[in-house]
Amino acid sequence: MSDVLIVEKLDGHIAKLTVNRPEKLNALNGAVRCAIFGALDRLAGDDDVRVVVITGAGDRSFIAGADISEFKDARPVEQYRSMTRGDMYSAIESFPKPVIAMINGFCLGGGCELAMSCDMRVASTSARLGQPEINLGLIPGAGGTQRLPRLVGEGWAMRLVMSGELISGEKAEQIGLVEAAVAPEALDEHVMELASNIASRSPVALQAAKESILAARRMPLDEGLKFERSWFSLLFSTDDMAEGVGAFLEKRKPEFRGS
């Protein structure tokens, strides 16, 4: 286990990843990125884990963006290579299990981009979210100009990226950047209830659902419908489907095993 990332396996098939640099507001650096990559690689093959929650240590910050100290002497080619060598954001997005961002404070720049790479986002009402790269003479470089408009629409994406302004968790919920904004003291309970609910479902159906929904971003409707039908039909071959149908007809709670 890395000092900069705490990995916990919780009851109910949930894994919790906590970025652990509270003195730096959990800013992302090379060590954090490597630790997240490694944790995701291990958890992808862990059948006991069905849902992953990502958050930040302390109560001030989720992830306050990239560690700007790494920018000071970076050369363009070096920066490009470091960003293309391993895309942590795409790794989160393509992770075969549901990922929930628990946003407990500042969620800025690369931190906001990391949250957008997750499948769902729940924020504290006291959280502050934004893409302030414009204040450094930069633009978002890890999906902020691409995932943000898909979530909130072009107008709000333009405003947040071009102004660098920060918005509250409540405002983020209103514009669709997060799915829920809850009181700080209720955040952990809310997220864990959501994660437990999802983790109780069929793991193979969860993977199919995630892949099918993400396919809607890149496929025309007719191709997406074919992709969805293929997964739907394939699931008829699984033990989980037989268990789900049997439990429904027998009026009992299903026990899904992921096969």
XYZ file of C-alpha atoms in Angstrom:
259
model
C 0.000 0.000 0.000
C 1.312 3.428 -0.948
C 1.496 6.215 1.629
C -0.165 8.599 -0.842
C -3.130 6.291 -1.442
C -5.052 4.390 1.220
C -6.835 1.309 -0.137
C -9.535 -0.227 2.057
C -11.811 -3.171 1.396
C -15.089 -2.553 3.189
C -18.025 -4.785 3.948
C -20.521 -5.266 1.141
C -18.050 -5.754 -1.741
C -16.860 -2.115 -1.670
C -13.313 -0.814 -2.038
C -12.432 2.721 -0.960
C -9.453 4.602 -2.405
C -8.413 7.682 -0.422
C -5.852 10.067 -1.887
C -3.693 10.796 1.140
C -1.885 14.116 0.772
C -4.014 16.339 3.023
C -1.145 18.769 3.582
C -1.223 19.419 -0.189
C -5.025 19.337 -0.380
C -4.605 15.892 -1.976
C -3.085 17.343 -5.133
C -2.217 14.819 -7.815
C 1.431 14.053 -8.479
C 3.252 11.227 -10.187
C 3.233 9.047 -7.089
C -0.538 9.371 -6.677
C -1.183 8.567 -10.327
C 0.999 5.459 -10.160
C -0.694 4.347 -6.946
C -4.166 4.736 -8.449
C -3.119 2.806 -11.555
C -1.773 -0.017 -9.424
C -4.826 -0.134 -7.171
C -7.226 -0.237 -10.106
C -5.226 -3.013 -11.742
C -5.436 -5.134 -8.594
C -9.098 -4.396 -7.914
C -10.155 -5.179 -11.473
C -9.292 -8.831 -10.867
C -10.627 -8.990 -7.307
C -13.988 -10.756 -7.472
C -14.779 -9.702 -3.906
C -14.903 -6.039 -4.999
C -17.912 -4.894 -6.992
C -17.876 -1.101 -6.475
C -15.013 1.376 -5.955
C -15.329 4.702 -4.102
C -12.661 7.400 -4.588
C -12.252 10.279 -2.132
C -9.643 12.506 -0.499
C -8.167 12.478 2.997
C -9.406 15.015 5.502
C -12.462 17.238 5.238
C -11.022 20.112 3.193
C -10.303 18.604 -0.168
C -11.283 15.822 -2.539
C -8.446 16.525 -4.971
C -7.344 20.128 -5.467
C -5.992 19.522 -8.967
C -2.503 18.698 -10.136
C 0.581 19.395 -8.043
C 1.585 22.676 -9.715
C 5.167 22.326 -8.482
C 5.623 19.640 -11.146
C 4.751 22.178 -13.867
C 7.556 24.620 -13.142
C 10.350 23.032 -15.165
C 8.261 20.772 -17.395
C 9.102 20.851 -21.094
C 6.318 20.424 -23.671
C 7.497 17.053 -24.972
C 8.089 15.734 -21.451
C 4.628 16.901 -20.390
C 3.009 15.253 -23.407
C 4.840 11.992 -22.810
C 3.926 11.922 -19.131
C 0.252 12.421 -19.972
C 0.153 9.816 -22.727
C 2.314 7.212 -20.995
C -0.576 6.289 -18.735
C -3.976 7.948 -18.821
C -5.297 7.550 -15.280
C -8.558 9.227 -16.219
C -9.319 6.810 -19.042
C -8.293 3.939 -16.756
C -10.962 5.014 -14.267
C -13.556 5.477 -17.000
C -12.842 2.067 -18.563
C -12.533 0.240 -15.216
C -14.914 -2.738 -15.488
C -16.724 -1.986 -12.217
C -18.741 1.043 -11.092
C -16.688 3.911 -9.633
C -18.193 6.609 -7.398
C -16.471 9.915 -6.591
C -17.129 11.061 -3.005
C -16.344 14.766 -3.241
C -15.633 16.051 0.255
C -14.058 19.447 -0.444
C -12.041 21.184 -3.162
C -12.507 19.392 -6.488
C -10.464 21.450 -8.914
C -8.649 21.033 -12.214
C -7.324 17.506 -12.493
C -9.387 16.574 -9.439
C -12.579 17.664 -11.164
C -11.454 15.785 -14.268
C -10.867 12.682 -12.151
C -14.371 13.006 -10.694
C -15.818 13.324 -14.197
C -14.028 10.104 -15.167
C -15.987 8.285 -12.465
C -19.398 6.822 -13.187
C -21.203 8.792 -10.483
C -20.391 11.807 -8.354
C -21.748 12.754 -4.933
C -20.579 16.037 -3.401
C -20.753 17.737 -0.062
C -22.767 20.941 -0.198
C -19.632 22.672 1.110
C -17.477 21.321 -1.737
C -16.076 23.660 -4.369
C -15.716 22.436 -7.943
C -14.173 24.011 -11.012
C -11.602 24.072 -13.787
C -9.304 26.980 -12.861
C -6.497 26.162 -15.332
C -7.232 29.401 -17.206
C -5.719 31.262 -14.229
C -2.367 29.636 -15.081
C -2.623 30.445 -18.765
C -3.664 26.867 -19.499
C -6.737 24.867 -20.391
C -7.840 21.542 -18.880
C -5.649 18.756 -20.205
C -7.216 15.564 -18.844
C -10.718 15.667 -20.276
C -12.129 18.896 -18.885
C -12.992 20.281 -22.314
C -14.453 16.935 -23.401
C -16.248 15.280 -20.487
C -17.502 18.513 -18.925
C -19.724 19.601 -21.869
C -21.103 16.074 -22.069
C -22.222 16.374 -18.460
C -23.353 19.990 -18.147
C -23.786 21.237 -21.703
C -21.602 23.475 -23.816
C -22.626 26.777 -22.227
C -21.763 25.841 -18.649
C -18.581 24.128 -19.816
C -17.523 27.306 -21.616
C -18.274 29.377 -18.519
C -16.415 27.159 -16.069
C -13.360 26.648 -18.287
C -13.091 30.232 -19.528
C -13.806 32.006 -16.231
C -12.052 29.643 -13.854
C -14.837 30.245 -11.333
C -15.633 27.740 -8.614
C -19.137 26.511 -7.886
C -20.683 24.926 -4.803
C -21.743 21.325 -4.505
C -25.356 22.471 -4.657
C -24.781 24.384 -7.909
C -22.902 21.403 -9.322
C -25.983 19.280 -8.659
C -28.240 21.832 -10.342
C -26.225 21.836 -13.573
C -25.646 18.068 -13.628
C -21.960 17.971 -12.742
C -22.768 15.782 -9.725
C -25.738 13.501 -9.189
C -26.311 14.584 -5.587
C -25.142 17.209 -3.104
C -25.638 16.385 0.572
C -24.709 17.904 3.907
C -21.049 17.288 4.857
C -21.988 15.153 7.841
C -24.212 12.939 5.661
C -21.788 12.480 2.764
C -20.106 9.251 3.826
C -23.381 7.539 4.763
C -25.069 8.627 1.533
C -22.235 7.382 -0.663
C -21.899 4.079 1.166
C -25.629 3.443 0.905
C -25.431 4.090 -2.829
C -22.354 1.877 -3.192
C -23.972 -0.932 -1.171
C -27.124 -0.747 -3.270
C -25.137 -1.071 -6.494
C -22.819 -3.753 -5.091
C -25.845 -5.946 -4.343
C -26.555 -6.266 -8.087
C -25.137 -8.758 -10.552
C -21.453 -7.920 -11.219
C -21.642 -9.088 -14.816
C -24.795 -7.050 -15.423
C -23.114 -4.007 -13.854
C -20.216 -4.345 -16.279
C -22.632 -4.679 -19.188
C -24.556 -1.624 -18.047
C -21.418 0.496 -17.712
C -20.024 -0.514 -21.099
C -23.372 0.057 -22.805
C -23.924 3.505 -21.301
C -20.377 4.604 -22.163
C -20.918 3.324 -25.713
C -23.620 5.957 -26.136
C -20.881 8.626 -26.149
C -19.080 7.249 -29.157
C -21.703 5.393 -31.190
C -24.592 6.600 -33.339
C -27.953 5.521 -31.950
C -28.445 2.556 -34.274
C -25.007 1.138 -33.438
C -25.536 1.760 -29.733
C -28.846 -0.087 -29.807
C -27.155 -3.080 -31.447
C -24.415 -2.989 -28.793
C -27.030 -2.902 -26.043
C -29.007 -5.795 -27.570
C -25.850 -7.875 -27.808
C -25.108 -7.447 -24.111
C -28.763 -8.004 -23.182
C -28.858 -11.276 -25.093
C -25.465 -12.429 -23.803
C -26.617 -12.000 -20.201
C -29.191 -14.768 -20.783
C -26.267 -17.206 -20.613
C -25.269 -16.189 -17.066
C -26.042 -17.830 -13.753
C -26.842 -14.372 -12.391
C -29.669 -13.939 -14.891
C -31.126 -17.322 -13.922
C -30.796 -16.388 -10.243
C -32.423 -12.990 -10.772
C -35.399 -14.384 -12.672
C -35.768 -17.271 -10.213
C -35.664 -14.936 -7.213
C -38.258 -12.650 -8.787
C -40.667 -15.512 -9.447
C -40.067 -16.971 -5.979
C -40.460 -13.540 -4.351
C -37.082 -13.607 -2.596
C -33.906 -11.528 -2.642
C -31.436 -12.688 -5.308
C -27.909 -13.753 -4.434
C -25.725 -12.771 -7.359
C -22.283 -14.367 -7.693
C -20.939 -12.689 -10.824
C -21.102 -15.641 -13.196
